[in-house]
Short mmCIF file of C-alpha atoms in Angstrom, two decimals:
data_model
loop_
_atom_site.label_atom_id
_atom_site.label_comp_id
_atom_site.label_asym_id
_atom_site.label_seq_id
_atom_site.Cartn_x
_atom_site.Cartn_y
_atom_site.Cartn_z
CA MET A 217 17.69 -17.75 -25.72
CA ILE A 218 16.94 -16.00 -28.87
CA ARG A 219 13.27 -17.42 -29.39
CA THR A 220 12.55 -16.29 -25.41
CA LEU A 221 14.38 -13.08 -25.51
CA LEU A 222 12.49 -12.10 -29.23
CA GLN A 223 9.42 -11.63 -26.86
CA GLN A 224 10.84 -8.31 -25.42
CA GLU A 225 11.44 -6.70 -28.70
CA THR A 226 12.67 -2.87 -27.30
CA MET A 227 13.66 -1.76 -30.83
CA GLY A 228 11.34 -0.53 -33.65
CA PRO A 229 11.28 -0.02 -37.47
CA GLY A 230 12.75 2.67 -38.82
CA HIS A 231 16.23 2.95 -38.06
CA LEU A 232 18.35 5.09 -40.60
CA ALA A 233 21.21 2.74 -40.51
CA CYS A 234 22.26 1.81 -43.81
CA ALA A 235 21.47 -1.66 -45.47
CA GLY A 236 23.11 -4.46 -43.70
CA CYS A 237 24.67 -2.78 -41.16
CA GLY A 238 26.09 -5.36 -38.34
CA ALA A 239 25.43 -1.98 -35.71
CA ALA A 240 21.99 -1.61 -36.09
CA LEU A 241 21.31 -5.87 -35.79
CA ALA A 242 23.84 -5.94 -32.58
CA MET A 243 21.30 -3.06 -31.06
CA ARG A 244 18.27 -5.31 -30.99
CA TYR A 245 20.30 -8.62 -29.63
CA THR A 246 21.59 -6.02 -26.73
CA LEU A 247 18.29 -4.60 -25.60
CA GLU A 248 16.74 -8.16 -26.10
CA ALA A 249 19.22 -9.46 -24.08
CA LEU A 250 19.19 -6.46 -21.04
CA GLY A 251 15.53 -6.05 -21.27
CA PRO A 252 13.11 -2.82 -21.28
CA LYS A 253 14.72 -1.09 -17.65
CA THR A 254 17.62 -0.46 -19.68
CA ILE A 255 19.31 3.57 -20.13
CA VAL A 256 21.26 3.98 -23.11
CA VAL A 257 24.31 6.25 -23.29
CA VAL A 258 25.33 7.13 -26.74
CA PRO A 259 27.73 9.26 -27.82
CA ALA A 260 28.15 10.80 -31.49
CA GLY A 261 28.37 8.00 -33.87
CA CYS A 262 27.06 6.03 -36.06
CA TRP A 263 24.42 5.24 -33.77
CA SER A 264 23.38 8.62 -32.78
CA THR A 265 22.43 9.07 -36.23
CA PHE A 266 20.59 5.67 -36.54
CA ILE A 267 18.16 6.44 -33.63
CA GLY A 268 16.17 8.96 -35.42
CA VAL A 269 15.54 12.72 -35.38
CA TYR A 270 14.03 14.36 -32.23
CA PRO A 271 11.27 13.32 -30.98
CA TYR A 272 11.23 9.65 -32.79
CA SER A 273 13.46 6.96 -31.54
CA CYS A 274 13.56 3.75 -32.75
CA LEU A 275 14.46 2.72 -29.22
CA SER A 276 11.44 2.29 -26.96
CA VAL A 277 14.08 2.85 -23.97
CA PRO A 278 15.75 6.16 -22.68
CA VAL A 279 18.49 7.40 -24.53
CA MET A 280 20.91 10.20 -23.99
CA SER A 281 23.02 11.47 -26.88
CA VAL A 282 26.45 12.94 -25.41
CA ALA A 283 29.36 14.35 -26.54
CA PHE A 284 32.30 12.05 -28.29
CA ALA A 285 34.29 11.90 -25.29
CA THR A 286 31.96 11.62 -22.19
CA THR A 287 29.82 8.17 -22.59
CA ALA A 288 31.44 6.47 -19.76
CA ALA A 289 31.44 9.47 -17.41
CA THR A 290 27.65 10.44 -18.17
CA ALA A 291 26.85 6.97 -17.52
CA SER A 292 28.50 6.92 -14.28
CA GLY A 293 27.09 9.70 -13.17
CA ILE A 294 23.61 8.01 -14.19
CA ARG A 295 23.94 5.20 -12.14
CA ALA A 296 24.36 7.55 -9.45
CA GLY A 297 21.43 9.17 -9.81
CA LEU A 298 19.82 5.89 -9.96
CA GLU A 299 20.78 4.62 -7.00
CA ALA A 300 20.42 8.08 -5.00
CA LEU A 301 16.71 7.43 -6.23
CA GLY A 302 16.84 3.88 -5.31
CA ARG A 303 16.34 2.33 -8.36
CA GLU A 304 18.79 -0.11 -8.89
CA ASP A 305 17.25 -2.66 -10.97
CA GLU A 306 18.01 -0.64 -13.91
CA THR A 307 20.64 -1.53 -16.47
CA VAL A 308 22.97 1.49 -17.70
CA LEU A 309 24.25 0.85 -20.98
CA ALA A 310 27.36 2.65 -22.64
CA TRP A 311 27.15 2.12 -26.47
CA ALA A 312 30.10 3.48 -28.71
CA GLY A 313 31.89 3.33 -31.72
CA ASP A 314 35.30 1.79 -31.57
CA GLY A 315 36.57 5.90 -32.19
CA GLY A 316 34.22 6.69 -29.22
CA THR A 317 35.89 3.78 -27.56
CA PHE A 318 39.44 3.06 -28.69
CA ASP A 319 40.52 6.71 -29.32
CA ILE A 320 38.47 9.93 -28.12
CA GLY A 321 36.48 7.73 -25.29
CA ILE A 322 38.75 6.11 -23.59
CA GLN A 323 39.73 8.22 -20.70
CA ALA A 324 36.60 8.39 -19.48
CA LEU A 325 36.58 5.09 -19.83
CA SER A 326 39.28 4.27 -18.14
CA GLY A 327 38.57 6.31 -15.19
CA ALA A 328 34.99 4.43 -15.13
CA SER A 329 36.97 1.55 -14.81
CA GLU A 330 39.26 2.67 -12.27
CA ARG A 331 36.43 3.72 -10.32
CA ASN A 332 34.91 0.22 -11.02
CA GLU A 333 30.99 1.73 -12.06
CA ASP A 334 28.38 -0.17 -12.07
CA ILE A 335 27.85 0.02 -15.87
CA ILE A 336 27.98 -2.22 -19.31
CA PHE A 337 29.86 -0.38 -21.95
CA VAL A 338 29.73 -2.16 -25.59
CA CYS A 339 31.98 -1.24 -28.16
CA TYR A 340 30.34 -1.87 -31.27
CA ASP A 341 33.36 -2.13 -33.50
CA ASN A 342 33.32 -1.64 -37.17
CA GLU A 343 37.16 -0.58 -37.29
CA ALA A 344 36.65 2.75 -38.29
CA TYR A 345 34.90 6.33 -38.26
CA MET A 346 32.34 5.12 -40.85
CA ASN A 347 29.69 8.31 -39.86
CA THR A 348 31.74 10.90 -40.54
CA GLY A 349 33.25 9.50 -44.03
CA ILE A 350 35.18 6.12 -43.42
CA GLN A 351 38.66 7.24 -41.41
CA ARG A 352 40.84 5.45 -39.93
CA SER A 353 40.99 4.82 -36.30
CA SER A 354 42.97 2.64 -33.78
CA ALA A 355 40.33 -0.45 -34.01
CA THR A 356 41.48 -0.36 -37.77
CA PRO A 357 43.79 -3.42 -38.77
CA ALA A 358 47.06 -3.08 -40.80
CA GLY A 359 46.91 -3.36 -44.12
CA THR A 360 43.35 -1.51 -44.52
CA VAL A 361 42.36 1.14 -47.16
CA THR A 362 40.22 3.63 -45.69
CA THR A 363 39.54 7.54 -46.87
CA THR A 364 42.76 8.63 -44.72
CA THR A 365 44.54 5.51 -45.52
CA PRO A 366 44.35 5.40 -49.21
CA ILE A 367 45.60 2.65 -51.89
CA SER A 368 48.82 4.39 -51.93
CA ALA A 369 49.51 4.29 -47.79
CA PRO A 370 47.21 1.46 -46.36
CA LYS A 371 47.33 1.74 -42.36
CA PRO A 372 50.50 0.25 -41.33
CA GLN A 373 49.72 -0.20 -37.62
CA LYS A 374 48.36 -3.23 -35.81
CA LYS A 375 45.09 -3.13 -34.25
CA LYS A 376 44.39 -2.02 -30.53
CA ASP A 377 43.89 -4.59 -28.14
CA ILE A 378 41.01 -2.89 -26.13
CA VAL A 379 40.08 -5.70 -24.37
CA ALA A 380 43.76 -6.12 -22.89
CA ILE A 381 43.40 -2.67 -21.85
CA MET A 382 40.21 -3.04 -19.95
CA ALA A 383 41.91 -6.27 -18.12
CA ALA A 384 44.83 -4.22 -16.99
CA HIS A 385 41.98 -2.14 -15.46
CA GLY A 386 40.93 -5.33 -13.25
CA VAL A 387 36.83 -4.81 -14.52
CA PRO A 388 35.13 -7.77 -12.85
CA TYR A 389 34.11 -8.94 -16.28
CA ALA A 390 35.29 -8.40 -19.66
CA ALA A 391 34.80 -9.97 -23.12
CA THR A 392 34.52 -10.33 -26.88
CA ALA A 393 31.65 -11.30 -28.96
CA SER A 394 30.23 -11.01 -32.49
CA ILE A 395 26.77 -10.34 -34.44
CA ALA A 396 27.62 -13.75 -36.45
CA PHE A 397 27.37 -15.56 -32.50
CA PRO A 398 24.19 -14.12 -31.09
CA GLU A 399 23.91 -16.34 -28.28
CA ASP A 400 27.11 -16.37 -27.12
CA PHE A 401 26.52 -12.56 -27.51
CA MET A 402 23.12 -12.24 -25.14
CA ALA A 403 24.35 -15.04 -22.91
CA LYS A 404 27.55 -12.82 -21.96
CA LEU A 405 25.07 -9.84 -21.76
CA VAL A 406 23.04 -11.25 -19.52
CA LYS A 407 26.29 -12.48 -17.59
CA ALA A 408 27.38 -9.08 -17.72
CA LYS A 409 24.21 -7.37 -16.29
CA SER A 410 24.45 -9.93 -13.29
CA ILE A 411 27.81 -8.70 -12.53
CA ARG A 412 28.32 -5.45 -9.92
CA GLY A 413 31.17 -2.78 -11.57
CA THR A 414 31.97 -2.44 -14.77
CA LYS A 415 31.25 -4.87 -17.45
CA PHE A 416 32.99 -4.37 -21.07
CA LEU A 417 32.24 -6.25 -24.39
CA HIS A 418 34.28 -5.86 -27.73
CA LEU A 419 31.59 -6.57 -29.86
CA PHE A 420 32.38 -7.28 -33.78
CA THR A 421 30.02 -5.68 -35.77
CA SER A 422 30.22 -5.49 -40.17
CA CYS A 423 30.25 -2.70 -41.97
CA PRO A 424 29.12 -2.98 -45.93
CA THR A 425 29.75 0.47 -46.45
CA GLY A 426 33.40 0.85 -45.29
CA TRP A 427 34.27 -2.76 -45.46
CA ARG A 428 33.24 -2.81 -49.26
CA HIS A 429 31.56 -5.87 -49.00
CA GLU A 430 27.50 -6.68 -50.15
CA PRO A 431 24.75 -6.40 -47.66
CA ASP A 432 23.70 -9.89 -47.43
CA LEU A 433 27.04 -10.58 -46.46
CA SER A 434 27.44 -9.32 -43.02
CA ILE A 435 26.51 -12.17 -41.10
CA GLU A 436 28.86 -14.29 -43.33
CA VAL A 437 31.82 -11.59 -43.10
CA ALA A 438 32.19 -11.52 -38.83
CA ALA A 439 31.72 -15.39 -38.76
CA LYS A 440 34.76 -15.28 -40.90
CA ALA A 441 36.59 -13.03 -38.91
CA VAL A 442 36.00 -15.35 -35.79
CA ALA A 443 36.72 -18.85 -37.79
CA SER A 444 39.74 -17.45 -39.35
CA ARG A 445 40.83 -16.17 -35.68
CA VAL A 446 40.86 -12.31 -36.61
CA PHE A 447 38.23 -11.87 -33.59
CA PRO A 448 38.53 -15.17 -31.60
CA LEU A 449 35.59 -15.37 -28.30
CA TYR A 450 36.85 -14.79 -25.12
CA GLU A 451 36.26 -13.53 -21.69
CA VAL A 452 38.18 -12.09 -18.73
CA PHE A 453 36.87 -12.31 -15.20
CA ASP A 454 38.48 -9.54 -13.10
CA GLY A 455 41.09 -8.97 -15.31
CA GLU A 456 43.35 -12.24 -14.19
CA ARG A 457 41.53 -15.30 -15.32
CA TRP A 458 41.37 -15.79 -19.49
CA GLN A 459 38.67 -18.08 -21.18
CA LEU A 460 38.45 -19.20 -24.67
CA ASN A 461 34.68 -19.72 -26.02
CA ALA A 462 33.54 -21.89 -28.34
CA MET A 463 35.19 -21.42 -31.49
CA PRO A 464 34.19 -22.75 -35.07
CA ASP A 465 36.80 -24.97 -37.21
CA LYS A 466 39.50 -22.79 -38.70
CA VAL A 467 39.59 -21.49 -41.61
CA ASN A 468 42.25 -19.88 -44.02
CA ILE A 469 42.63 -15.60 -43.74
CA THR A 470 42.01 -15.76 -47.70
CA ASP A 471 38.51 -16.59 -46.63
CA TYR A 472 38.17 -13.26 -44.85
CA LEU A 473 40.15 -10.74 -46.48
CA GLN A 474 39.03 -11.93 -50.14
CA CYS A 475 35.40 -11.01 -49.45
CA GLN A 476 36.22 -7.40 -48.71
CA GLY A 477 36.87 -4.38 -50.72
CA ARG A 478 38.87 -2.65 -48.60
CA PHE A 479 41.69 -5.51 -48.26
CA ARG A 480 41.49 -5.89 -52.10
CA ASN A 481 44.91 -4.12 -52.88
CA MET A 482 46.75 -5.94 -50.48
CA SER A 483 49.82 -7.23 -51.37
CA PRO A 484 50.93 -10.84 -50.89
CA ARG A 485 53.81 -9.66 -48.15
CA ALA A 486 50.74 -7.49 -46.43
CA ARG A 487 48.90 -10.57 -46.41
CA ARG A 488 51.32 -13.00 -45.40
CA THR A 489 52.06 -10.35 -42.47
CA PHE A 490 48.46 -9.96 -41.42
CA GLN A 491 48.56 -13.60 -41.35
CA ASP A 492 51.48 -14.01 -39.15
CA THR A 493 49.66 -11.13 -36.74
CA VAL A 494 46.87 -12.97 -36.46
CA ASP A 495 48.87 -16.09 -35.29
CA ALA A 496 51.06 -14.54 -33.08
CA ASP A 497 47.94 -12.81 -31.37
CA TRP A 498 46.14 -16.19 -31.44
CA SER A 499 49.31 -18.45 -29.53
CA LYS A 500 49.36 -15.34 -26.96
CA LEU A 501 45.89 -15.78 -26.23
CA LEU A 502 45.88 -19.46 -25.64
CA LYS A 503 48.49 -18.92 -23.25
CA LYS A 504 46.95 -16.30 -21.33
CA CYS A 505 43.37 -18.93 -21.21
CA VAL A 506 42.74 -21.82 -18.73
#
């Protein structure tokens, strides 16, 4: 699949992302899967700066930069305009980070989901507000050190379960994906494109700058997140049928935590709590999946 899709490259060199940025790689995979007839809606966040300074862009598809809270609403309006023009063969991609999805953008996303707007919404999740200084979001895991949850007071709350929230809306398709498993990710995008209605993908994107790991470890860190069951791969159809995707052999949670500086000061007790949470969430997921 990757060899086939690489022939329709729609992302050029010159983006302004940090070295090793998982979100930059994620966009390349996404546009390769969806093709050139894609309109991208980007709110404030990392990717709003990656694109480049007007009139230059690293993307060869149309991009609309919008306010933080309006991603899904704008995408819905674009879809309505395309339908009015009879251009129903174009894909509308809403592309927001965890802050623009879990937090600031969730109201518009919920509204679009309730209306079942025919859009694909991808949350590229780097687990904090990275573009504005690595502040915690509701996607930040418990025990994480950020600039607003320092070493003396790491984040105590667990990460919000955004896919369960989307499944509760009854959207036709929701799924998790990771930059470490591009075939799985792109296959899900192709599937989402074939389904009419609101499609949601929760994409795990490593952030060397915010997570405090070397840039060349981004794929390895993302792979360990899946293998340790911190971020399992699965799909939800119509909010009812849960399906677990192929998973690698399980590794200990320590393999994932120890390679990131944001967890470096986590106490043994906090690590046990982290592991207990991962195990409990994994058990719940297995009960849901067919």
